[in-house]
């Protein structure tokens, strides 16, 4: 039957890389990741990480697929309109790689839910589009010590970074945004160009693989991307000792 996968064949191009090899691929296979948001960023993140052979996923989204999502949320297809995004995404992911375990969380998670759901998780990937959830995931990451990969994309602008709380002097999301009362501008209000979410989401997936291979690169670094000028800017992010999220207060 075609649902049998051949592990060595499937991951041969990664195992071939000396920085991954059999051991690295096994590490990826044993890893579990929580992806929050199955929209424009969550689509490439989930598609690539499932294909790359991360072993276990939780995908969280309580929203339904709307026709206006399809321009950029490439994990959802036309015939998924009206379906739960978590369900729609899980179907594609299982079709790509029947080896991986995908659990769907199709309800609105509060802080206690996130703490509970990350008990068996190695990495959190923030693919949401609103500040309240981003701050919440940052707090979960600080409390549990689980690394967090963060991405955002709107209009022609994107940014990507990661936080690895166990590294000395690791900053947190609130070192970047100390003020929690930020207005959330959404893609529905402001618009967004389709491939931008692919650029940023793929960067998030790349950093996720690096972190799971014990090679985090974006801790303390924020990459800003301008899709109009195709320009990348690297910003240093230092831990703020007065940060309300991780500082002494
Ligand atoms: Zn902080």
CSV table of C-alpha atoms and ligand atoms in Angstrom, one decimal:
chain,number,residue,atom,x,y,z
A,1,UNK,CA,0.0,0.0,0.0
A,2,UNK,CA,1.1,3.6,-0.7
A,3,UNK,CA,0.6,4.7,2.9
A,4,UNK,CA,3.8,2.9,3.9
A,5,UNK,CA,6.7,5.4,4.0
A,6,UNK,CA,10.3,4.5,3.5
A,7,UNK,CA,12.1,6.6,6.2
A,8,UNK,CA,15.6,6.4,4.7
A,9,UNK,CA,14.4,7.2,1.2
A,10,UNK,CA,12.1,10.0,2.2
A,11,UNK,CA,14.6,11.9,4.3
A,12,UNK,CA,17.7,11.0,2.2
A,13,UNK,CA,18.4,14.5,1.1
A,14,UNK,CA,18.5,15.8,4.7
A,15,UNK,CA,20.3,12.7,6.1
A,16,UNK,CA,23.0,13.4,3.4
A,17,UNK,CA,23.8,16.8,5.1
A,18,UNK,CA,26.6,16.3,7.6
A,19,UNK,CA,24.9,18.8,9.9
A,20,UNK,CA,21.8,16.6,10.1
A,21,UNK,CA,22.7,12.9,9.3
A,22,UNK,CA,20.9,10.0,10.8
A,23,UNK,CA,21.2,11.5,14.3
A,24,UNK,CA,19.8,14.9,13.3
A,25,UNK,CA,16.9,13.3,11.4
A,26,UNK,CA,16.1,11.2,14.4
A,27,UNK,CA,16.1,14.3,16.6
A,28,UNK,CA,13.6,15.9,14.2
A,29,UNK,CA,11.5,12.8,14.1
A,30,UNK,CA,11.3,12.7,17.9
A,31,UNK,CA,10.4,16.4,18.2
A,32,UNK,CA,7.0,17.9,18.8
A,33,UNK,CA,5.9,21.3,17.8
A,34,UNK,CA,2.9,23.5,18.6
A,35,UNK,CA,1.9,25.8,15.7
A,36,UNK,CA,-0.6,28.5,16.7
A,37,UNK,CA,-2.5,29.9,13.7
A,38,UNK,CA,-3.2,28.0,10.5
A,39,UNK,CA,-3.3,31.1,8.3
A,40,UNK,CA,-0.8,32.8,6.0
A,41,UNK,CA,2.2,32.0,8.2
A,42,UNK,CA,1.0,28.7,9.6
A,43,UNK,CA,0.5,27.3,6.1
A,44,UNK,CA,4.2,27.3,5.0
A,45,UNK,CA,5.4,26.5,8.5
A,46,UNK,CA,3.2,23.4,8.8
A,47,UNK,CA,3.7,22.2,5.2
A,48,UNK,CA,7.5,22.4,5.4
A,49,UNK,CA,7.9,21.0,8.9
A,50,UNK,CA,5.6,18.1,8.2
A,51,UNK,CA,7.5,17.4,5.0
A,52,UNK,CA,10.8,17.7,6.8
A,53,UNK,CA,9.8,14.9,9.2
A,54,UNK,CA,9.2,16.6,12.5
A,55,UNK,CA,7.4,13.8,14.3
A,56,UNK,CA,4.5,15.3,16.1
A,57,UNK,CA,2.3,18.4,15.7
A,58,UNK,CA,-0.4,20.2,17.5
A,59,UNK,CA,-2.0,22.8,15.3
A,60,UNK,CA,-4.2,25.4,16.9
A,61,UNK,CA,-6.9,27.5,15.1
A,62,UNK,CA,-10.5,28.0,16.0
A,63,UNK,CA,-11.4,29.8,12.8
A,64,UNK,CA,-13.1,28.6,9.6
A,65,UNK,CA,-11.7,28.9,6.1
A,66,UNK,CA,-13.1,32.0,4.3
A,67,UNK,CA,-12.7,32.7,0.6
A,68,UNK,CA,-10.7,35.8,1.3
A,69,UNK,CA,-8.1,33.5,3.0
A,70,UNK,CA,-7.3,31.5,-0.1
A,71,UNK,CA,-5.1,34.3,-1.7
A,72,UNK,CA,-2.3,33.5,0.8
A,73,UNK,CA,-3.2,30.7,3.2
A,74,UNK,CA,-2.0,28.0,0.8
A,75,UNK,CA,-2.7,25.0,3.0
A,76,UNK,CA,-6.4,25.6,2.4
A,77,UNK,CA,-8.1,24.8,-0.9
A,78,UNK,CA,-11.2,26.1,-2.5
A,79,UNK,CA,-13.2,23.1,-1.4
A,80,UNK,CA,-12.3,23.7,2.2
A,81,UNK,CA,-14.3,27.0,2.4
A,82,UNK,CA,-16.4,26.9,5.5
A,83,UNK,CA,-14.4,24.0,7.1
A,84,UNK,CA,-12.5,24.5,10.4
A,85,UNK,CA,-8.9,25.6,9.5
A,86,UNK,CA,-7.4,23.1,11.9
A,87,UNK,CA,-9.3,20.2,10.1
A,88,UNK,CA,-8.6,21.5,6.6
A,89,UNK,CA,-4.9,21.8,7.4
A,90,UNK,CA,-4.6,18.4,9.1
A,91,UNK,CA,-6.0,16.7,6.0
A,92,UNK,CA,-3.2,18.2,3.8
A,93,UNK,CA,-0.5,17.4,6.4
A,94,UNK,CA,-1.5,13.8,6.7
A,95,UNK,CA,-1.6,13.5,2.9
A,96,UNK,CA,2.0,14.9,2.6
A,97,UNK,CA,3.4,12.7,5.3
A,98,UNK,CA,1.4,9.8,6.9
A,99,UNK,CA,4.3,9.3,9.3
A,100,UNK,CA,3.7,12.3,11.4
A,101,UNK,CA,1.1,12.7,14.1
A,102,UNK,CA,-1.1,15.8,13.9
A,103,UNK,CA,-3.4,16.8,16.7
A,104,UNK,CA,-5.9,19.6,16.1
A,105,UNK,CA,-6.9,22.2,18.7
A,106,UNK,CA,-9.9,23.8,17.1
A,107,UNK,CA,-11.0,26.0,20.0
A,108,UNK,CA,-9.9,29.3,21.5
A,109,UNK,CA,-7.1,28.5,24.0
A,110,UNK,CA,-6.6,30.6,27.1
A,111,UNK,CA,-3.3,30.8,29.1
A,112,UNK,CA,-4.0,27.7,31.2
A,113,UNK,CA,-4.9,25.7,28.0
A,114,UNK,CA,-1.6,26.8,26.4
A,115,UNK,CA,0.4,25.7,29.5
A,116,UNK,CA,-1.4,22.4,29.5
A,117,UNK,CA,-1.0,21.8,25.8
A,118,UNK,CA,2.8,22.6,25.8
A,119,UNK,CA,3.6,20.0,28.5
A,120,UNK,CA,4.9,17.6,25.8
A,121,UNK,CA,6.0,20.2,23.3
A,122,UNK,CA,9.6,21.1,22.3
A,123,UNK,CA,8.9,24.3,20.3
A,124,UNK,CA,6.1,26.9,20.0
A,125,UNK,CA,5.7,28.6,16.6
A,126,UNK,CA,3.6,31.8,16.7
A,127,UNK,CA,1.7,32.2,13.4
A,128,UNK,CA,-1.1,34.4,14.8
A,129,UNK,CA,-2.1,37.8,13.6
A,130,UNK,CA,-2.9,39.6,16.9
A,131,UNK,CA,-0.9,41.0,19.8
A,132,UNK,CA,-2.9,39.5,22.7
A,133,UNK,CA,-2.1,36.0,21.6
A,134,UNK,CA,1.5,36.9,20.8
A,135,UNK,CA,2.0,38.3,24.4
A,136,UNK,CA,0.3,35.2,25.8
A,137,UNK,CA,2.6,32.8,23.9
A,138,UNK,CA,5.6,34.8,25.0
A,139,UNK,CA,4.5,34.4,28.6
A,140,UNK,CA,4.0,30.7,28.1
A,141,UNK,CA,7.5,30.4,26.6
A,142,UNK,CA,9.0,32.3,29.6
A,143,UNK,CA,7.2,30.2,32.1
A,144,UNK,CA,7.9,26.8,30.5
A,145,UNK,CA,11.3,27.6,29.0
A,146,UNK,CA,10.1,26.3,25.7
A,147,UNK,CA,11.6,28.2,22.7
A,148,UNK,CA,9.3,30.4,20.6
A,149,UNK,CA,9.6,31.3,16.9
A,150,UNK,CA,7.8,34.5,16.1
A,151,UNK,CA,6.7,35.9,12.7
A,152,UNK,CA,4.5,38.6,11.5
A,153,UNK,CA,3.5,39.9,8.0
A,154,UNK,CA,1.2,42.7,6.9
A,155,UNK,CA,1.0,44.9,3.8
A,156,UNK,CA,4.5,44.6,2.4
A,157,UNK,CA,6.3,44.3,5.7
A,158,UNK,CA,7.4,41.2,7.5
A,159,UNK,CA,9.5,40.3,10.5
A,160,UNK,CA,10.9,37.1,12.0
A,161,UNK,CA,12.8,36.3,15.3
A,162,UNK,CA,13.1,33.6,17.9
A,163,UNK,CA,13.4,33.4,21.7
A,164,UNK,CA,15.3,30.7,23.4
A,165,UNK,CA,14.7,31.3,27.2
A,166,UNK,CA,17.3,28.8,28.3
A,167,UNK,CA,20.1,30.8,26.6
A,168,UNK,CA,21.8,33.4,28.8
A,169,UNK,CA,20.5,36.9,28.3
A,170,UNK,CA,17.8,35.8,25.9
A,171,UNK,CA,15.4,38.6,25.2
A,172,UNK,CA,11.6,38.0,25.0
A,173,UNK,CA,8.8,39.3,22.8
A,174,UNK,CA,8.1,42.1,25.3
A,175,UNK,CA,11.6,43.3,25.1
A,176,UNK,CA,10.6,44.1,21.5
A,177,UNK,CA,7.2,45.4,22.4
A,178,UNK,CA,7.2,46.6,26.1
A,179,UNK,CA,3.7,48.2,25.7
A,180,UNK,CA,1.0,45.5,25.7
A,181,UNK,CA,-1.7,47.9,24.7
A,182,UNK,CA,-0.8,47.9,21.0
A,183,UNK,CA,-3.5,48.1,18.5
A,184,UNK,CA,-3.7,45.0,16.4
A,185,UNK,CA,-3.7,45.9,12.7
A,186,UNK,CA,-4.9,42.9,10.8
A,187,UNK,CA,-4.5,41.8,7.2
A,188,UNK,CA,-8.3,42.3,6.8
A,189,UNK,CA,-7.9,46.0,7.6
A,190,UNK,CA,-4.5,46.7,6.0
A,191,UNK,CA,-4.1,44.1,3.3
A,192,UNK,CA,-1.1,41.8,2.6
A,193,UNK,CA,0.7,40.7,-0.5
A,194,UNK,CA,0.5,36.9,-0.9
A,195,UNK,CA,4.1,35.6,-1.2
A,196,UNK,CA,5.2,37.8,1.8
A,197,UNK,CA,3.6,35.3,4.2
A,198,UNK,CA,5.4,32.6,2.4
A,199,UNK,CA,8.8,34.3,2.8
A,200,UNK,CA,8.3,35.0,6.5
A,201,UNK,CA,6.6,31.6,7.3
A,202,UNK,CA,9.4,29.7,5.5
A,203,UNK,CA,12.0,31.6,7.6
A,204,UNK,CA,10.1,30.6,10.7
A,205,UNK,CA,10.2,26.9,9.5
A,206,UNK,CA,13.9,27.2,8.9
A,207,UNK,CA,14.6,28.6,12.3
A,208,UNK,CA,12.4,25.9,13.8
A,209,UNK,CA,14.6,23.2,12.2
A,210,UNK,CA,17.7,25.0,13.4
A,211,UNK,CA,16.4,25.2,17.0
A,212,UNK,CA,15.4,21.5,17.0
A,213,UNK,CA,18.9,20.7,15.8
A,214,UNK,CA,20.3,22.8,18.7
A,215,UNK,CA,21.4,25.5,16.4
A,216,UNK,CA,19.2,28.6,17.2
A,217,UNK,CA,20.2,31.6,15.1
A,218,UNK,CA,17.6,34.3,15.6
A,219,UNK,CA,17.7,34.6,19.4
A,220,UNK,CA,18.4,38.3,19.9
A,221,UNK,CA,18.1,39.0,16.2
A,222,UNK,CA,15.0,40.4,14.4
A,223,UNK,CA,15.0,40.2,10.6
A,224,UNK,CA,12.8,42.9,9.0
A,225,UNK,CA,11.8,42.3,5.4
A,226,UNK,CA,10.5,45.0,3.0
A,227,UNK,CA,8.8,43.2,0.1
A,228,UNK,CA,8.6,46.3,-2.1
A,229,UNK,CA,12.3,46.9,-2.1
A,230,UNK,CA,13.2,43.2,-1.4
A,231,UNK,CA,15.4,44.6,1.4
A,232,UNK,CA,16.3,42.7,4.6
A,233,UNK,CA,17.4,44.5,7.7
A,234,UNK,CA,19.0,42.8,10.7
A,235,UNK,CA,18.1,44.3,14.0
A,236,UNK,CA,19.9,43.4,17.2
A,237,UNK,CA,17.4,42.8,20.1
A,238,UNK,CA,19.0,42.9,23.6
A,239,UNK,CA,17.3,41.8,26.7
A,240,UNK,CA,15.7,44.8,28.5
A,241,UNK,CA,16.4,44.6,32.3
A,242,UNK,CA,13.2,46.6,32.8
A,243,UNK,CA,11.1,44.4,30.5
A,244,UNK,CA,7.7,43.6,32.0
A,245,UNK,CA,7.9,40.1,30.5
A,246,UNK,CA,11.3,38.9,31.5
A,247,UNK,CA,13.0,41.6,33.5
A,248,UNK,CA,13.3,42.1,37.2
A,249,UNK,CA,10.3,44.5,36.9
B,1,LIG,ZN1,11.6,40.6,27.9
